[in-house]
Tab-separated table of C-alpha atoms in Angstrom:
chain	number	residue	atom	x	y	z
B	1	MET	CA	-12.513	-55.144	41.325
B	2	LYS	CA	-12.255	-51.914	42.503
B	3	LYS	CA	-10.304	-49.338	40.842
B	4	LEU	CA	-8.338	-46.131	41.805
B	5	SER	CA	-8.673	-44.304	38.279
B	6	SER	CA	-5.898	-42.169	37.090
B	7	GLY	CA	-5.118	-39.958	34.374
B	8	SER	CA	-1.450	-41.687	34.268
B	9	ASN	CA	0.552	-41.663	30.824
B	10	VAL	CA	1.103	-44.763	28.980
B	11	THR	CA	4.708	-45.104	28.796
B	12	GLY	CA	7.312	-47.771	26.848
B	13	GLY	CA	10.464	-48.684	28.177
B	14	ALA	CA	12.392	-45.727	29.451
B	15	GLY	CA	9.092	-43.694	30.653
B	16	ARG	CA	8.263	-42.488	26.966
B	17	PRO	CA	4.801	-42.871	25.751
B	18	MET	CA	4.321	-45.882	23.647
B	19	PRO	CA	3.706	-45.171	19.817
B	20	LEU	CA	0.377	-46.952	18.614
B	21	ASP	CA	-0.157	-47.237	15.212
B	22	ALA	CA	-3.288	-48.142	13.312
B	23	ILE	CA	-3.514	-51.510	13.318
B	24	ASP	CA	-2.814	-51.136	17.244
B	25	ARG	CA	-5.454	-48.632	17.915
B	26	LEU	CA	-7.746	-51.126	15.507
B	27	LEU	CA	-7.058	-54.141	17.568
B	28	LEU	CA	-7.842	-51.809	21.273
B	29	ASP	CA	-11.283	-51.121	19.829
B	30	GLU	CA	-11.930	-54.382	18.657
B	31	LEU	CA	-11.198	-55.818	22.150
B	32	ALA	CA	-12.881	-52.473	24.076
B	33	ARG	CA	-15.963	-53.876	22.172
B	34	ASP	CA	-15.281	-57.683	22.999
B	35	GLY	CA	-12.555	-58.307	24.929
B	36	ARG	CA	-13.647	-62.172	24.999
B	37	MET	CA	-12.748	-61.962	21.192
B	38	THR	CA	-10.496	-64.720	20.185
B	39	ASN	CA	-6.885	-63.995	19.044
B	40	ASN	CA	-7.958	-65.415	15.516
B	41	ALA	CA	-10.802	-63.368	15.235
B	42	LEU	CA	-9.095	-60.461	16.397
B	43	ALA	CA	-6.536	-61.287	13.497
B	44	ALA	CA	-9.045	-61.666	10.785
B	45	ALA	CA	-10.579	-58.555	12.181
B	46	ALA	CA	-7.091	-56.350	11.661
B	47	GLY	CA	-5.958	-57.857	8.654
B	48	ILE	CA	-2.657	-59.635	10.518
B	49	ALA	CA	-1.524	-63.054	10.994
B	50	PRO	CA	-2.301	-64.508	14.311
B	51	SER	CA	0.754	-64.638	15.660
B	52	THR	CA	1.585	-60.950	14.904
B	53	CYS	CA	-1.908	-60.257	16.790
B	54	LEU	CA	-0.864	-62.363	19.613
B	55	GLY	CA	2.318	-60.575	20.285
B	56	ARG	CA	0.900	-56.741	19.470
B	57	VAL	CA	-1.802	-57.648	22.279
B	58	ARG	CA	0.950	-59.127	24.513
B	59	ALA	CA	2.727	-55.796	24.119
B	60	LEU	CA	-0.059	-53.928	24.643
B	61	VAL	CA	-0.299	-55.380	28.079
B	62	GLU	CA	3.246	-55.281	29.034
B	63	HIS	CA	3.315	-51.302	28.055
B	64	GLY	CA	0.460	-50.905	30.317
B	65	VAL	CA	-1.802	-49.734	27.155
B	66	ILE	CA	-4.471	-52.709	28.017
B	67	ARG	CA	-4.654	-52.646	32.223
B	68	GLY	CA	-6.390	-55.954	32.297
B	69	PHE	CA	-9.335	-58.360	31.205
B	70	HIS	CA	-12.545	-58.110	33.759
B	71	ALA	CA	-16.005	-58.794	33.551
B	72	ASP	CA	-18.440	-56.043	33.846
B	73	ILE	CA	-20.582	-57.154	36.093
B	74	ASP	CA	-24.000	-55.395	36.834
B	75	PRO	CA	-24.677	-53.909	40.092
B	76	ALA	CA	-28.415	-54.070	40.003
B	77	ALA	CA	-27.378	-58.433	39.752
B	78	LEU	CA	-26.001	-58.229	43.134
B	79	GLY	CA	-28.964	-56.471	44.715
B	80	ARG	CA	-27.189	-52.765	44.483
B	81	ASP	CA	-29.948	-51.182	42.292
B	82	LEU	CA	-29.063	-47.730	43.216
B	83	GLN	CA	-25.761	-45.785	41.904
B	84	ALA	CA	-24.615	-42.602	42.439
B	85	MET	CA	-21.608	-40.245	41.704
B	86	ILE	CA	-20.482	-38.510	44.803
B	87	ALA	CA	-18.428	-35.343	44.685
B	88	VAL	CA	-15.861	-34.855	47.852
B	89	ARG	CA	-14.245	-32.315	48.728
B	90	VAL	CA	-11.204	-32.525	50.925
B	91	ARG	CA	-10.399	-30.656	53.966
B	92	PRO	CA	-7.198	-28.151	53.355
B	93	ALA	CA	-5.545	-29.592	56.166
B	94	ALA	CA	-5.684	-33.097	54.794
B	95	ARG	CA	-4.539	-32.173	51.583
B	96	SER	CA	-1.341	-34.495	52.406
B	97	HIS	CA	-3.142	-37.226	52.543
B	98	LEU	CA	-5.164	-37.384	49.246
B	99	ALA	CA	-4.064	-40.284	47.988
B	100	GLU	CA	-4.644	-42.526	51.428
B	101	PHE	CA	-7.888	-40.850	51.489
B	102	GLY	CA	-8.488	-42.489	48.228
B	103	GLU	CA	-7.194	-45.554	48.621
B	104	GLN	CA	-9.462	-45.775	51.886
B	105	MET	CA	-12.485	-44.964	50.137
B	106	ALA	CA	-11.550	-47.500	46.747
B	107	ALA	CA	-11.576	-50.557	49.789
B	108	LEU	CA	-15.046	-49.871	51.160
B	109	PRO	CA	-17.433	-52.453	49.213
B	110	GLU	CA	-20.196	-49.967	48.396
B	111	VAL	CA	-17.467	-48.395	46.100
B	112	GLU	CA	-17.204	-49.048	42.273
B	113	ASN	CA	-14.680	-46.502	41.131
B	114	VAL	CA	-12.579	-43.492	42.736
B	115	TYR	CA	-11.621	-40.803	40.563
B	116	PHE	CA	-9.324	-37.823	41.868
B	117	ILE	CA	-10.459	-34.902	39.685
B	118	ALA	CA	-9.544	-31.374	39.114
B	119	GLY	CA	-11.851	-28.455	39.860
B	120	ALA	CA	-13.531	-27.177	42.936
B	121	ASP	CA	-14.286	-31.129	44.700
B	122	ASP	CA	-11.009	-33.207	44.818
B	123	TYR	CA	-12.552	-37.098	44.210
B	124	LEU	CA	-15.579	-38.221	42.232
B	125	ILE	CA	-17.015	-41.595	43.849
B	126	HIS	CA	-18.885	-44.202	42.144
B	127	VAL	CA	-21.194	-46.175	44.598
B	128	ALA	CA	-23.980	-48.862	44.071
B	129	THR	CA	-26.016	-49.618	47.170
B	130	ALA	CA	-29.439	-51.636	47.515
B	131	ASP	CA	-31.171	-48.205	48.169
B	132	SER	CA	-31.494	-44.903	49.204
B	133	GLY	CA	-31.477	-46.068	53.261
B	134	GLU	CA	-28.221	-47.718	52.197
B	135	LEU	CA	-26.921	-44.686	50.262
B	136	ARG	CA	-27.792	-42.135	52.830
B	137	THR	CA	-25.772	-44.609	55.745
B	138	PHE	CA	-23.137	-44.782	53.152
B	139	VAL	CA	-22.390	-40.625	52.807
B	140	LEU	CA	-22.958	-40.114	56.640
B	141	GLU	CA	-20.951	-43.080	57.779
B	142	HIS	CA	-17.976	-43.032	55.434
B	143	LEU	CA	-17.844	-39.511	54.079
B	144	SER	CA	-19.723	-36.903	56.467
B	145	ALA	CA	-17.874	-38.578	59.393
B	146	HIS	CA	-14.606	-38.737	57.934
B	147	PRO	CA	-12.477	-36.058	59.191
B	148	ALA	CA	-10.965	-35.412	55.816
B	149	VAL	CA	-13.955	-34.240	54.313
B	150	ALA	CA	-15.024	-30.894	53.876
B	151	SER	CA	-18.340	-31.186	51.822
B	152	THR	CA	-20.018	-33.737	49.732
B	153	GLU	CA	-22.602	-33.657	46.665
B	154	THR	CA	-24.539	-36.672	45.459
B	155	ILE	CA	-25.621	-37.303	42.202
B	156	LEU	CA	-27.914	-40.225	41.358
B	157	ILE	CA	-27.484	-42.213	37.927
B	158	PHE	CA	-30.576	-42.945	36.478
B	159	GLU	CA	-28.795	-45.172	33.423
B	160	HIS	CA	-25.122	-45.513	31.971
B	161	VAL	CA	-24.980	-45.327	28.237
B	162	ARG	CA	-21.698	-47.007	27.188
B	163	PRO	CA	-19.924	-45.640	24.060
B	164	GLY	CA	-19.295	-48.225	21.432
B	165	ARG	CA	-21.684	-50.113	22.961
B	166	ARG	CA	-25.210	-51.588	20.528
B	167	ALA	CA	-28.558	-51.503	22.120
B	168	ALA	CA	-29.974	-55.087	22.453
B	169	SER	CA	-32.601	-55.614	19.748
């Protein structure tokens, strides 16, 4: 599943941020480490009843704190061994169509994530391709040829180290 990532705030009912207590934060930490953890194991880790745990997790989902549960698939397992981050600067005349550009990029099969960012560039696009030739084709056909794009800079990813994950021994 592709994501157009945003820095939107998590809000409760009337547009106010949902208050998170220490137990909510512990539940979130545990689920971030293992999204497949059973409710009983999660409740035990938090020191609360399973019914209380289930209610809290449901509330976190309903309020958008937990945006979803998904499989984290290694692109290399699908033959997409080369990953890159591509910084994209949009032309001033196209600024009124920034969201549309982001959605177009997110729909492309090579794209893992799209980030709308602050700074000199407008977007950071995470792509996974089979090899450098496919990456070159992606940049030329989908970015350099796009009328909204002023410039790009491609940064190759050698390794992705995730916080909170223990290395396999």
